[in-house]
Amino acid sequence: MIVGADGSRSVARATVSPTGGHFREYPFAWFGILTEAPPSADELIYSTTPDGFALISQRSETVQRMYLQCDPNEDPNRMSDAELWAELQRRTPGVELREGPIFQRDILRFRSFVAHRLLHGRIALVGDAAHTVPPTGAKGMNLAVADVVLLDRAIAALLTEGDDQLLQAYPETALARIWKAQHFSWWMTSMLHAADGASEFDDMRRMAELRSVVESEAGSRYLAEAYTGWPLA
Ligand SMILES: Cc1cc2nc3c(=O)[nH]c(=O)nc-3n(C[C@H](O)[C@H](O)[C@H](O)COP(=O)(O)OP(=O)(O)OC[C@H]3O[C@@H](n4cnc5c(N)ncnc54)[C@H](O)[C@@H]3O)c2cc1C
């Protein structure tokens, strides 16, 4: 039994799913920074503004991770540290960001991908080798762990009882969760990012969609359920 757990540049994928997969690219990217600074808030801040999206996340008491929506072809060295801090602050009104030295910059392109096949004979794909999601829903690691839990059960049944039913069912069982997470990640991305060329109607509708989530208990519950993940039945 071989498990292709070799990430988004998987070599196992070519054998298991030679026809590739379902793919979508987005006209957004995130400009990510790591800074040596104290936290600016106790919780994650997701902020959408007319100038674009920003995410303030916490790593530790001394290191923080922050992101700005940017063009996928943005040069990570174009802006000075001062310009980056000004842009982050402009996109997080009402919060006073605590600044520090920026020691890492990277551009994260947004892609959705699901391989056409997850199993070929005794070779299975898990995690980013099988699928990738845009980072907005923070589902990448969550999905990878869920695949592994399912496959662990399947391999245990195969090795201890000679029963391959769970292994044969692995693609269908895993894909049910993977596509829900794909939808959630696409939805969070579309709802929180201002698209270039969007009309006033598009922007007003997007704000109403966001209000439908934050002002509705049912809407907030769906977001919380999908964000934290579904039970591994
Ligand atoms: C900047 C960034 C931020 C992220 N933030 C989040 C987040 O907040 N929440 C979240 O859920 N997800 C996040 N993700 C996504 C998450 O990191 C991935 O979805 C997750 O790591 C996938 O796990 P994996 O084991 O499938 O692949 P990987 O973590 O990529 O691991 C694959 C491993 O296989 C090894 N490998 C590759 N090829 C070979 C080979 N030929 N032989 C041997 N070994 C090989 C690699 O060296 C690597 O160690 C983020 C990703 C990035 C890039």
Short mmCIF file of C-alpha atoms and ligand atoms in Angstrom, two decimals:
data_model
loop_
_atom_site.label_atom_id
_atom_site.label_comp_id
_atom_site.label_asym_id
_atom_site.label_seq_id
_atom_site.Cartn_x
_atom_site.Cartn_y
_atom_site.Cartn_z
CA MET A 1 0.00 0.00 0.00
CA ILE A 2 1.44 3.39 -1.01
CA VAL A 3 0.08 6.69 0.34
CA GLY A 4 0.77 9.79 -1.77
CA ALA A 5 1.06 12.41 0.98
CA ASP A 6 3.58 14.47 -0.96
CA GLY A 7 1.84 17.84 -1.06
CA SER A 8 0.64 20.12 -3.83
CA ARG A 9 3.56 19.25 -6.15
CA SER A 10 2.83 15.54 -5.72
CA VAL A 11 4.58 13.01 -7.94
CA ALA A 12 2.15 10.27 -6.78
CA ARG A 13 -0.75 12.25 -8.29
CA ALA A 14 0.42 11.62 -11.87
CA THR A 15 0.08 7.84 -11.34
CA VAL A 16 -3.22 7.88 -9.43
CA SER A 17 -4.95 10.60 -11.46
CA PRO A 18 -3.21 10.81 -14.85
CA THR A 19 -5.99 13.00 -16.26
CA GLY A 20 -5.33 15.68 -13.59
CA GLY A 21 -8.30 17.15 -11.78
CA HIS A 22 -10.95 19.84 -11.42
CA PHE A 23 -9.18 23.20 -11.26
CA ARG A 24 -10.08 26.82 -10.67
CA GLU A 25 -7.84 29.87 -10.36
CA TYR A 26 -8.83 33.20 -8.75
CA PRO A 27 -7.89 36.77 -9.68
CA PHE A 28 -6.69 37.33 -6.06
CA ALA A 29 -3.62 36.51 -4.04
CA TRP A 30 -2.53 37.23 -0.48
CA PHE A 31 0.55 39.20 0.43
CA GLY A 32 1.63 37.43 3.62
CA ILE A 33 4.02 38.82 6.19
CA LEU A 34 5.55 37.50 9.39
CA THR A 35 6.35 40.19 11.91
CA GLU A 36 8.10 40.22 15.25
CA ALA A 37 5.40 42.05 17.19
CA PRO A 38 2.92 41.43 20.01
CA PRO A 39 -0.65 40.37 19.07
CA SER A 40 -2.96 43.18 17.92
CA ALA A 41 -6.12 41.30 18.98
CA ASP A 42 -7.16 38.19 20.94
CA GLU A 43 -8.91 36.62 17.92
CA LEU A 44 -8.41 36.42 14.17
CA ILE A 45 -9.60 39.52 12.31
CA TYR A 46 -11.08 39.03 8.84
CA SER A 47 -11.67 42.48 7.32
CA THR A 48 -13.17 43.36 3.95
CA THR A 49 -12.96 46.97 2.77
CA PRO A 50 -13.39 48.78 -0.56
CA ASP A 51 -9.55 48.72 -0.81
CA GLY A 52 -9.44 44.95 -0.40
CA PHE A 53 -9.29 42.21 2.20
CA ALA A 54 -6.95 41.88 5.21
CA LEU A 55 -6.45 39.09 7.74
CA ILE A 56 -4.72 39.61 11.08
CA SER A 57 -3.75 36.30 12.69
CA GLN A 58 -1.75 35.42 15.77
CA ARG A 59 1.18 33.01 15.92
CA SER A 60 2.52 33.60 19.44
CA GLU A 61 3.16 36.38 21.96
CA THR A 62 6.06 37.63 19.82
CA VAL A 63 5.31 36.61 16.19
CA GLN A 64 2.25 37.53 14.09
CA ARG A 65 1.06 36.52 10.60
CA MET A 66 -0.85 39.11 8.54
CA TYR A 67 -2.20 39.10 5.00
CA LEU A 68 -3.34 41.68 2.44
CA GLN A 69 -5.34 40.92 -0.69
CA CYS A 70 -3.12 41.68 -3.70
CA ASP A 71 -2.67 41.03 -7.39
CA PRO A 72 -1.31 37.51 -8.08
CA ASN A 73 1.64 39.11 -9.94
CA GLU A 74 2.53 41.49 -7.09
CA ASP A 75 6.28 41.87 -6.44
CA PRO A 76 6.78 41.06 -2.71
CA ASN A 77 9.60 43.65 -2.51
CA ARG A 78 7.70 46.55 -4.12
CA MET A 79 6.36 48.06 -0.86
CA SER A 80 8.50 49.26 2.04
CA ASP A 81 7.73 48.04 5.57
CA ALA A 82 6.15 51.46 6.33
CA GLU A 83 3.90 51.20 3.24
CA LEU A 84 2.83 47.67 4.21
CA TRP A 85 1.93 48.74 7.74
CA ALA A 86 -0.01 51.74 6.40
CA GLU A 87 -1.95 49.50 3.99
CA LEU A 88 -2.68 46.89 6.68
CA GLN A 89 -3.88 49.63 9.04
CA ARG A 90 -6.04 51.23 6.32
CA ARG A 91 -7.80 47.87 5.79
CA THR A 92 -8.45 47.24 9.50
CA PRO A 93 -10.31 50.35 10.68
CA GLY A 94 -11.16 50.33 14.38
CA VAL A 95 -8.13 48.22 15.35
CA GLU A 96 -4.76 49.62 16.33
CA LEU A 97 -2.16 47.31 14.80
CA ARG A 98 0.96 46.73 16.87
CA GLU A 99 3.92 47.00 14.51
CA GLY A 100 7.34 45.33 14.51
CA PRO A 101 10.08 44.30 12.09
CA ILE A 102 8.80 42.32 9.08
CA PHE A 103 11.06 39.27 8.59
CA GLN A 104 9.20 37.31 5.89
CA ARG A 105 7.14 38.27 2.84
CA ASP A 106 5.43 35.91 0.40
CA ILE A 107 2.70 35.89 -2.23
CA LEU A 108 0.07 33.12 -1.95
CA ARG A 109 -1.82 32.48 -5.18
CA PHE A 110 -5.42 31.25 -4.86
CA ARG A 111 -6.26 27.91 -6.42
CA SER A 112 -8.93 25.25 -6.00
CA PHE A 113 -8.10 21.72 -7.15
CA VAL A 114 -9.59 18.23 -6.72
CA ALA A 115 -7.87 15.26 -8.40
CA HIS A 116 -10.10 13.20 -10.70
CA ARG A 117 -9.06 10.02 -8.85
CA LEU A 118 -7.91 9.49 -5.24
CA LEU A 119 -7.23 5.74 -5.45
CA HIS A 120 -5.56 3.54 -8.05
CA GLY A 121 -5.05 -0.08 -7.01
CA ARG A 122 -3.15 0.15 -3.72
CA ILE A 123 -2.00 3.78 -4.17
CA ALA A 124 -4.08 6.48 -2.42
CA LEU A 125 -3.76 10.28 -2.40
CA VAL A 126 -4.27 12.36 0.75
CA GLY A 127 -4.01 16.06 1.63
CA ASP A 128 -2.66 18.63 -0.80
CA ALA A 129 -1.65 15.84 -3.20
CA ALA A 130 -5.38 15.15 -3.64
CA HIS A 131 -6.77 18.70 -3.36
CA THR A 132 -5.93 22.32 -2.67
CA VAL A 133 -8.17 25.14 -1.45
CA PRO A 134 -7.73 28.91 -1.36
CA PRO A 135 -6.51 29.89 2.13
CA THR A 136 -9.55 32.00 3.12
CA GLY A 137 -11.42 29.16 4.83
CA ALA A 138 -8.25 27.74 6.48
CA LYS A 139 -9.32 24.22 5.42
CA GLY A 140 -6.09 22.81 3.89
CA MET A 141 -4.65 21.15 6.99
CA ASN A 142 -8.11 20.26 8.31
CA LEU A 143 -8.90 18.36 5.08
CA ALA A 144 -5.52 16.62 5.03
CA VAL A 145 -6.06 15.30 8.58
CA ALA A 146 -9.60 14.14 7.71
CA ASP A 147 -8.28 12.17 4.70
CA VAL A 148 -5.65 10.52 6.87
CA VAL A 149 -8.17 9.50 9.54
CA LEU A 150 -10.35 7.83 6.87
CA LEU A 151 -7.43 6.11 5.19
CA ASP A 152 -6.02 4.94 8.52
CA ARG A 153 -9.28 3.10 9.22
CA ALA A 154 -9.31 1.66 5.72
CA ILE A 155 -5.71 0.40 5.90
CA ALA A 156 -6.30 -1.09 9.36
CA ALA A 157 -9.30 -3.06 8.04
CA LEU A 158 -7.28 -4.21 5.02
CA LEU A 159 -4.26 -5.33 7.05
CA THR A 160 -5.95 -6.84 10.08
CA GLU A 161 -9.08 -8.35 8.50
CA GLY A 162 -8.21 -8.54 4.81
CA ASP A 163 -11.30 -6.40 4.17
CA ASP A 164 -10.85 -3.75 1.45
CA GLN A 165 -14.39 -2.29 1.51
CA LEU A 166 -13.36 0.85 3.41
CA LEU A 167 -10.43 1.33 1.04
CA GLN A 168 -12.67 1.03 -2.02
CA ALA A 169 -15.11 3.49 -0.38
CA TYR A 170 -12.30 5.95 0.52
CA PRO A 171 -12.62 8.18 -2.60
CA GLU A 172 -16.39 8.60 -2.26
CA THR A 173 -16.29 9.14 1.52
CA ALA A 174 -13.40 11.60 1.36
CA LEU A 175 -14.80 13.49 -1.65
CA ALA A 176 -18.08 14.26 0.14
CA ARG A 177 -16.10 16.33 2.70
CA ILE A 178 -13.58 17.65 0.17
CA TRP A 179 -16.28 19.18 -2.06
CA LYS A 180 -18.07 20.74 0.94
CA ALA A 181 -14.76 22.32 1.96
CA GLN A 182 -14.15 23.40 -1.64
CA HIS A 183 -17.51 25.14 -1.65
CA PHE A 184 -16.86 26.78 1.75
CA SER A 185 -13.42 28.03 0.71
CA TRP A 186 -14.77 29.39 -2.61
CA TRP A 187 -17.69 31.06 -0.77
CA MET A 188 -15.51 32.73 1.90
CA THR A 189 -13.12 33.88 -0.84
CA SER A 190 -15.86 35.34 -3.05
CA MET A 191 -17.71 36.95 -0.14
CA LEU A 192 -14.66 38.62 1.42
CA HIS A 193 -12.66 39.82 -1.61
CA ALA A 194 -13.47 42.82 -3.79
CA ALA A 195 -13.02 41.70 -7.39
CA ASP A 196 -11.40 43.99 -9.96
CA GLY A 197 -14.07 45.18 -12.37
CA ALA A 198 -16.95 44.46 -9.97
CA SER A 199 -19.98 46.71 -10.56
CA GLU A 200 -21.68 48.70 -7.81
CA PHE A 201 -24.44 46.08 -7.87
CA ASP A 202 -21.85 43.31 -7.32
CA ASP A 203 -20.32 45.15 -4.35
CA MET A 204 -23.67 45.99 -2.71
CA ARG A 205 -24.84 42.39 -3.16
CA ARG A 206 -21.59 41.11 -1.62
CA MET A 207 -22.05 43.38 1.43
CA ALA A 208 -25.64 42.16 1.80
CA GLU A 209 -24.35 38.57 1.66
CA LEU A 210 -21.89 39.34 4.47
CA ARG A 211 -24.64 40.99 6.54
CA SER A 212 -26.84 37.93 5.93
CA VAL A 213 -24.14 35.91 7.70
CA VAL A 214 -23.15 38.19 10.59
CA GLU A 215 -26.67 39.43 11.37
CA SER A 216 -28.31 36.00 11.21
CA GLU A 217 -27.81 33.30 13.84
CA ALA A 218 -28.47 30.63 11.20
CA GLY A 219 -25.94 32.25 8.85
CA SER A 220 -23.31 32.55 11.60
CA ARG A 221 -23.90 28.95 12.63
CA TYR A 222 -23.26 27.65 9.11
CA LEU A 223 -20.01 29.63 8.92
CA ALA A 224 -18.89 28.35 12.35
CA GLU A 225 -19.81 24.74 11.49
CA ALA A 226 -17.97 24.78 8.16
CA TYR A 227 -14.98 26.72 9.56
CA THR A 228 -14.37 24.25 12.39
CA GLY A 229 -15.09 21.21 10.20
CA TRP A 230 -17.62 18.42 10.02
CA PRO A 231 -17.69 15.30 12.22
CA LEU A 232 -15.70 12.30 11.02
CA ALA A 233 -18.63 9.87 10.96
C1 LIG B 1 1.55 30.06 3.77
C2 LIG B 1 0.50 28.99 4.02
C3 LIG B 1 -0.41 29.16 5.06
C4 LIG B 1 -1.37 28.16 5.33
N1 LIG B 1 -2.26 28.34 6.35
C5 LIG B 1 -3.15 27.37 6.64
C6 LIG B 1 -4.09 27.51 7.70
O1 LIG B 1 -4.11 28.54 8.38
N2 LIG B 1 -4.95 26.50 7.95
C7 LIG B 1 -4.96 25.35 7.20
O2 LIG B 1 -5.76 24.43 7.47
N3 LIG B 1 -4.10 25.19 6.19
C8 LIG B 1 -3.19 26.16 5.88
N4 LIG B 1 -2.33 26.00 4.84
C9 LIG B 1 -2.43 24.77 4.03
C10 LIG B 1 -1.72 23.61 4.73
O3 LIG B 1 -0.39 23.98 5.06
C11 LIG B 1 -1.71 22.42 3.77
O4 LIG B 1 -3.02 22.18 3.30
C12 LIG B 1 -1.21 21.18 4.49
O5 LIG B 1 0.14 21.38 4.93
C13 LIG B 1 -1.27 19.96 3.56
O6 LIG B 1 -0.63 18.87 4.21
P1 LIG B 1 0.04 17.74 3.33
O7 LIG B 1 0.68 16.83 4.34
O8 LIG B 1 -0.95 17.19 2.38
O9 LIG B 1 1.15 18.45 2.44
P2 LIG B 1 2.50 19.19 2.91
O10 LIG B 1 2.34 19.86 4.24
O11 LIG B 1 2.91 20.03 1.73
O12 LIG B 1 3.51 18.00 3.11
C14 LIG B 1 4.02 17.24 2.03
C15 LIG B 1 5.37 16.67 2.45
O13 LIG B 1 5.82 15.76 1.44
C16 LIG B 1 7.19 16.00 1.21
N5 LIG B 1 7.48 15.55 -0.17
C17 LIG B 1 7.10 16.12 -1.33
N6 LIG B 1 7.52 15.42 -2.37
C18 LIG B 1 8.19 14.36 -1.86
C19 LIG B 1 8.87 13.26 -2.44
N7 LIG B 1 8.93 13.10 -3.76
N8 LIG B 1 9.44 12.36 -1.62
C20 LIG B 1 9.37 12.50 -0.28
N9 LIG B 1 8.73 13.53 0.34
C21 LIG B 1 8.16 14.45 -0.46
C22 LIG B 1 7.37 17.50 1.42
O14 LIG B 1 8.72 17.82 1.69
C23 LIG B 1 6.45 17.74 2.61
O15 LIG B 1 7.12 17.52 3.83
C24 LIG B 1 -1.39 26.99 4.54
C25 LIG B 1 -0.48 26.82 3.49
C26 LIG B 1 0.46 27.82 3.22
C27 LIG B 1 1.44 27.61 2.08
#
